Amino acid sequence: MISGFTVILEDDILYCSDENKYNSFEIVLFVEKLMKFFKWRLRNICFKSKKVGKERIIVEHVITNAGQNLFFCVVGSFSAGSQEAFKMLKEFRKQVNNQYKDLARLKFASEEPTFNQVINLIIEYLQDKYLEPLEEEIIYEKTNDIGQNTILYAGISAQGLPIISQLYDKNLLMTLEKDKTSENIELFTSDLSAKLATISMNTLIRTKTKIKEIHLDDTVNNNSKKVILFGNINGYSIDFIANGNFFKIKSIFKKLKSKMVLDSAFQNDFSGDLRPFKHLKYYLDEVVKEFDQIY
């Protein structure tokens, strides 16, 4: 159930407990670039493969006084709602902080040969303590809403190239302190689509798995939960960014995929011609409208 631990500072992996999971933890580095795009805090990332099934990186994301991103992570077959996994991760961070009182000491120690030995002892203790609680934990889906349920963005891409990028909440530009002009919206959605495509492609290339979910907290509004969902239809990627209840968002995303998979536009490889996909924009708009009416 527990596959590996890591400590990451910005784009530097200071510690990784299992070399076989190094590539999985590298995906945090690509998501970290998205964190700088928004004022959001990373909570977890979900992957799926035919060989391993679902795995999730649970994240304790610390933003330092200097604005640096520090990540304490554990990967395993955890549910999104696992309280025991988050308890274990918080204790991992606490134990590491007890050993290295500040960021400078942590960074310096990570270059010393004894660093891995110290962290390995912490991990052995945590695995012994939490293995049984994790196995026996019963997960309940939380259906209570926290904030408004809203679709913020939807996009379709192929081979890392954006086909459709629709921004449904222009307030996202406020994070970047940009005016809501047509030009800024177009640049924003194009850049966002490229970042999501980079995350998706690098996950597939580096880990031989498909990324399914990224869960985040809005650092401006503590009650706001963000989720990014990734889907695949015959080599085409569908991306969703939404705010609110995860299970309701996932439900509408599944409905969207089940309908779009029947569309003839997805039956052929992408040739670079955008014309066969133009009608999908209106389809996305209808799905978003339906979601807003229901939820």
Coordinates of C-alpha atoms in Angstrom, one line a residue, residues 3-295:
S3 CA 5.2 2.6 -2.1
G4 CA 7.6 5.5 -1.4
F5 CA 8.4 8.8 0.3
T6 CA 10.1 11.9 -1.0
V7 CA 11.1 15.4 0.0
I8 CA 11.2 18.0 -2.7
L9 CA 12.3 21.7 -2.7
E10 CA 11.3 23.6 -5.7
D11 CA 12.7 21.6 -8.6
D12 CA 15.1 19.6 -6.5
I13 CA 14.3 16.1 -5.2
L14 CA 16.2 16.1 -1.9
Y15 CA 15.2 12.6 -0.9
C16 CA 13.5 9.6 -2.5
S17 CA 13.0 6.3 -0.6
D18 CA 12.6 4.1 -3.7
E19 CA 14.4 4.7 -7.0
N20 CA 11.5 2.9 -8.8
K21 CA 9.2 5.8 -7.7
Y22 CA 11.6 8.6 -8.6
N23 CA 9.9 9.2 -12.0
S24 CA 6.5 9.3 -10.3
F25 CA 7.7 12.0 -7.9
E26 CA 9.2 13.9 -10.8
I27 CA 5.6 14.7 -11.9
V28 CA 5.3 16.9 -8.8
L29 CA 8.0 19.1 -10.4
F30 CA 5.8 19.7 -13.4
V31 CA 2.7 20.3 -11.2
E32 CA 4.8 22.8 -9.2
K33 CA 5.1 25.0 -12.3
L34 CA 1.3 25.1 -12.3
M35 CA 1.3 26.1 -8.7
K36 CA 3.2 29.2 -9.6
F37 CA 0.6 29.9 -12.3
F38 CA -2.1 30.0 -9.5
K39 CA -2.1 30.7 -5.8
W40 CA -3.1 27.1 -5.1
R41 CA -1.6 24.4 -2.8
L42 CA -1.1 20.9 -3.9
R43 CA -2.8 18.1 -2.0
N44 CA -2.6 14.9 -4.1
I45 CA -2.1 13.5 -7.5
C46 CA -3.7 10.3 -8.8
F47 CA -2.2 8.0 -11.5
K48 CA -3.6 4.9 -13.2
S49 CA -2.0 2.1 -15.1
K50 CA -3.1 -1.4 -16.2
K51 CA -0.1 -3.0 -14.4
V52 CA -0.3 -1.3 -11.0
G53 CA -3.9 0.1 -11.0
K54 CA -4.5 3.4 -9.2
E55 CA -1.8 5.1 -7.1
R56 CA -1.9 8.4 -5.4
I57 CA 0.8 10.8 -4.3
I58 CA -0.4 12.5 -1.1
V59 CA 1.3 15.8 -0.6
E60 CA 2.0 18.1 2.4
H61 CA 2.8 21.3 0.5
V62 CA 4.6 24.0 2.4
I63 CA 5.1 27.5 1.1
T64 CA 8.1 29.1 2.8
N65 CA 8.5 32.7 3.9
A66 CA 10.6 33.2 0.8
G67 CA 7.8 31.9 -1.4
Q68 CA 9.5 28.5 -2.1
N69 CA 7.5 25.3 -2.6
L70 CA 8.5 22.5 -0.2
F71 CA 6.8 19.2 -0.7
F72 CA 6.6 16.2 1.6
C73 CA 5.1 13.3 -0.3
V74 CA 4.1 9.7 0.0
V75 CA 2.9 7.5 -2.8
G76 CA 0.7 4.4 -2.5
S77 CA -2.7 2.9 -3.3
F78 CA -4.5 5.5 -1.2
S79 CA -8.0 6.8 -1.5
A80 CA -8.5 10.5 -2.0
G81 CA -10.3 10.6 1.3
S82 CA -7.8 8.6 3.4
Q83 CA -7.4 10.4 6.7
E84 CA -4.7 7.9 7.9
A85 CA -2.5 8.6 4.8
F86 CA -2.6 12.4 5.6
K87 CA -2.0 11.7 9.3
M88 CA 1.1 9.7 8.3
L89 CA 2.3 12.4 6.0
K90 CA 1.9 15.1 8.6
E91 CA 3.9 13.0 11.0
F92 CA 6.6 12.5 8.3
R93 CA 6.9 16.2 7.9
K94 CA 7.0 16.7 11.7
Q95 CA 9.7 14.1 12.2
V96 CA 11.9 15.6 9.4
N97 CA 11.4 19.1 10.9
N98 CA 12.5 17.8 14.3
Q99 CA 15.7 16.6 12.8
Y100 CA 16.3 19.7 10.6
K101 CA 15.0 22.8 12.2
D102 CA 15.0 25.1 9.2
L103 CA 15.2 25.0 5.4
A104 CA 18.9 25.8 5.3
R105 CA 19.8 22.9 7.5
L106 CA 17.5 20.5 5.5
K107 CA 19.1 21.6 2.2
F108 CA 22.6 21.3 3.6
A109 CA 22.0 17.9 5.2
S110 CA 20.5 16.5 2.0
E111 CA 23.9 16.6 0.5
E112 CA 25.5 14.6 3.3
P113 CA 25.8 10.8 3.2
T114 CA 24.0 10.3 6.5
F115 CA 20.8 12.1 5.3
N116 CA 19.3 9.1 3.7
Q117 CA 20.0 7.0 6.7
V118 CA 18.2 9.4 9.0
I119 CA 15.1 9.7 6.8
N120 CA 15.0 5.9 6.2
L121 CA 14.8 5.4 10.0
I122 CA 11.8 7.8 10.1
I123 CA 10.1 6.0 7.3
E124 CA 10.6 2.5 8.9
Y125 CA 8.9 3.9 12.0
L126 CA 6.0 5.4 10.1
Q127 CA 5.4 2.2 8.0
D128 CA 5.3 0.1 11.2
K129 CA 2.9 2.6 12.8
Y130 CA 0.5 3.2 9.9
L131 CA 0.4 0.0 7.9
E132 CA -2.4 -1.6 9.9
P133 CA -4.5 1.6 10.3
L134 CA -4.3 2.1 6.5
E135 CA -5.3 -1.4 5.7
E136 CA -8.3 -1.2 8.1
E137 CA -9.4 2.3 7.3
I138 CA -13.0 2.7 6.0
I139 CA -13.3 5.6 3.5
Y140 CA -16.6 7.5 3.3
E141 CA -17.4 9.8 0.4
K142 CA -18.0 13.3 1.6
T143 CA -21.0 14.7 -0.2
N144 CA -21.3 17.9 1.6
D145 CA -20.4 20.9 -0.5
I146 CA -17.7 23.3 0.4
G147 CA -18.2 26.5 -1.6
Q148 CA -19.8 26.6 -5.0
N149 CA -19.5 23.8 -7.5
T150 CA -18.2 25.4 -10.7
I151 CA -16.4 24.3 -13.9
L152 CA -13.6 26.8 -14.4
Y153 CA -11.9 25.4 -17.5
A154 CA -12.2 22.6 -20.1
G155 CA -9.9 21.7 -22.9
I156 CA -9.1 19.1 -25.5
S157 CA -5.7 18.4 -26.8
A158 CA -3.7 15.9 -28.9
Q159 CA 0.0 15.2 -28.9
G160 CA 0.4 18.1 -26.5
L161 CA -1.2 20.5 -28.9
P162 CA -4.3 22.4 -27.8
I163 CA -7.4 21.8 -29.9
I164 CA -10.1 23.5 -27.8
S165 CA -9.4 25.7 -24.7
Q166 CA -12.4 27.1 -22.9
L167 CA -12.1 29.4 -19.9
Y168 CA -15.4 29.5 -18.0
D169 CA -14.3 31.6 -15.0
K170 CA -12.4 34.7 -16.1
N171 CA -11.7 35.5 -12.4
L172 CA -8.8 33.1 -12.7
L173 CA -7.0 35.9 -14.4
M174 CA -7.1 37.9 -11.2
T175 CA -4.6 35.5 -9.8
L176 CA -2.1 36.7 -12.4
E177 CA -3.2 40.3 -11.9
K178 CA -4.3 40.5 -15.6
D179 CA -7.1 42.5 -17.1
K180 CA -9.9 40.4 -18.6
T181 CA -9.3 41.4 -22.2
S182 CA -9.8 39.0 -25.1
E183 CA -6.1 38.9 -25.8
N184 CA -5.2 38.1 -22.2
I185 CA -7.9 35.4 -22.0
E186 CA -6.6 33.8 -25.2
L187 CA -3.0 33.9 -24.0
F188 CA -4.0 32.6 -20.5
T189 CA -6.0 29.6 -21.9
S190 CA -3.3 28.7 -24.4
D191 CA -0.6 28.8 -21.7
L192 CA -2.8 26.8 -19.2
S193 CA -3.6 24.2 -21.9
A194 CA 0.1 23.8 -22.6
K195 CA 1.0 23.3 -19.0
L196 CA -1.7 20.7 -18.6
A197 CA -0.5 18.9 -21.7
T198 CA 3.1 18.9 -20.4
I199 CA 2.0 17.3 -17.1
S200 CA -0.1 14.7 -19.0
M201 CA 2.6 13.8 -21.5
N202 CA 5.5 13.7 -19.0
T203 CA 3.4 11.4 -16.7
L204 CA 2.9 9.0 -19.6
I205 CA 6.5 9.2 -20.8
R206 CA 8.2 9.0 -17.4
T207 CA 6.0 6.7 -15.4
K208 CA 4.2 4.7 -18.2
T209 CA 0.9 5.7 -16.4
K210 CA -1.9 8.1 -17.1
I211 CA -2.5 11.0 -14.8
K212 CA -6.2 11.1 -13.7
E213 CA -6.6 13.7 -10.9
I214 CA -4.8 16.6 -9.3
H215 CA -6.4 17.9 -6.0
L216 CA -5.5 21.4 -4.8
D217 CA -6.5 24.0 -2.1
D218 CA -7.0 27.6 -2.9
T219 CA -4.5 29.6 -0.7
V220 CA -6.6 32.7 -1.0
N221 CA -9.9 31.0 0.0
N222 CA -9.3 28.2 2.4
N223 CA -12.7 26.7 1.8
S224 CA -12.2 26.4 -1.9
K225 CA -11.2 23.0 -3.2
K226 CA -9.9 22.7 -6.8
V227 CA -9.6 19.6 -8.9
I228 CA -8.1 19.0 -12.3
L229 CA -9.4 15.9 -14.1
F230 CA -7.6 14.2 -17.0
G231 CA -9.3 11.9 -19.5
N232 CA -8.3 10.1 -22.6
I233 CA -10.3 9.2 -25.7
N234 CA -8.4 7.4 -28.5
G235 CA -5.2 9.4 -27.8
Y236 CA -7.0 12.7 -27.3
S237 CA -6.7 14.4 -23.9
I238 CA -9.6 16.0 -22.1
D239 CA -8.9 18.4 -19.2
F240 CA -11.3 19.7 -16.7
I241 CA -10.6 22.3 -13.9
A242 CA -13.4 22.7 -11.4
N243 CA -14.2 24.0 -8.0
G244 CA -16.2 22.3 -5.3
N245 CA -17.3 18.8 -4.4
F246 CA -15.0 16.2 -6.0
F247 CA -17.6 13.5 -6.4
K248 CA -20.1 15.7 -8.2
I249 CA -17.4 17.1 -10.5
K250 CA -16.1 13.6 -11.3
S251 CA -19.7 12.5 -12.1
I252 CA -20.2 15.1 -14.7
F253 CA -16.8 14.5 -16.1
K254 CA -17.6 10.8 -16.6
K255 CA -20.8 11.8 -18.4
L256 CA -18.9 14.1 -20.7
K257 CA -16.4 11.4 -21.6
S258 CA -19.1 8.8 -22.2
K259 CA -20.9 11.1 -24.7
M260 CA -17.8 12.4 -26.4
V261 CA -16.3 9.0 -27.0
L262 CA -19.1 8.4 -29.5
D263 CA -18.2 11.5 -31.5
S264 CA -16.7 10.8 -34.9
A265 CA -14.0 13.6 -34.4
F266 CA -12.2 11.2 -32.0
Q267 CA -12.1 8.3 -34.4
N268 CA -9.1 9.4 -36.4
D269 CA -5.6 10.5 -35.5
F270 CA -5.1 14.3 -35.2
S271 CA -3.9 15.7 -38.5
G272 CA -3.5 19.3 -37.4
D273 CA -6.8 20.4 -38.9
L274 CA -9.0 22.0 -36.2
R275 CA -12.2 22.2 -38.3
P276 CA -13.6 18.7 -37.4
F277 CA -13.5 19.7 -33.7
K278 CA -15.1 23.1 -33.8
H279 CA -18.5 21.8 -32.9
L280 CA -17.2 20.3 -29.6
K281 CA -16.9 23.8 -28.2
Y282 CA -20.6 24.2 -28.2
Y283 CA -20.9 20.7 -26.7
L284 CA -18.6 21.6 -23.8
D285 CA -20.7 24.8 -23.3
E286 CA -23.8 22.7 -23.0
V287 CA -22.3 20.3 -20.5
V288 CA -21.1 23.2 -18.3
K289 CA -24.5 24.8 -18.5
E290 CA -26.1 21.5 -17.5
F291 CA -23.6 21.2 -14.6
D292 CA -24.4 24.7 -13.3
Q293 CA -28.2 24.0 -13.5
I294 CA -27.9 20.7 -11.6
Y295 CA -25.3 21.7 -9.0

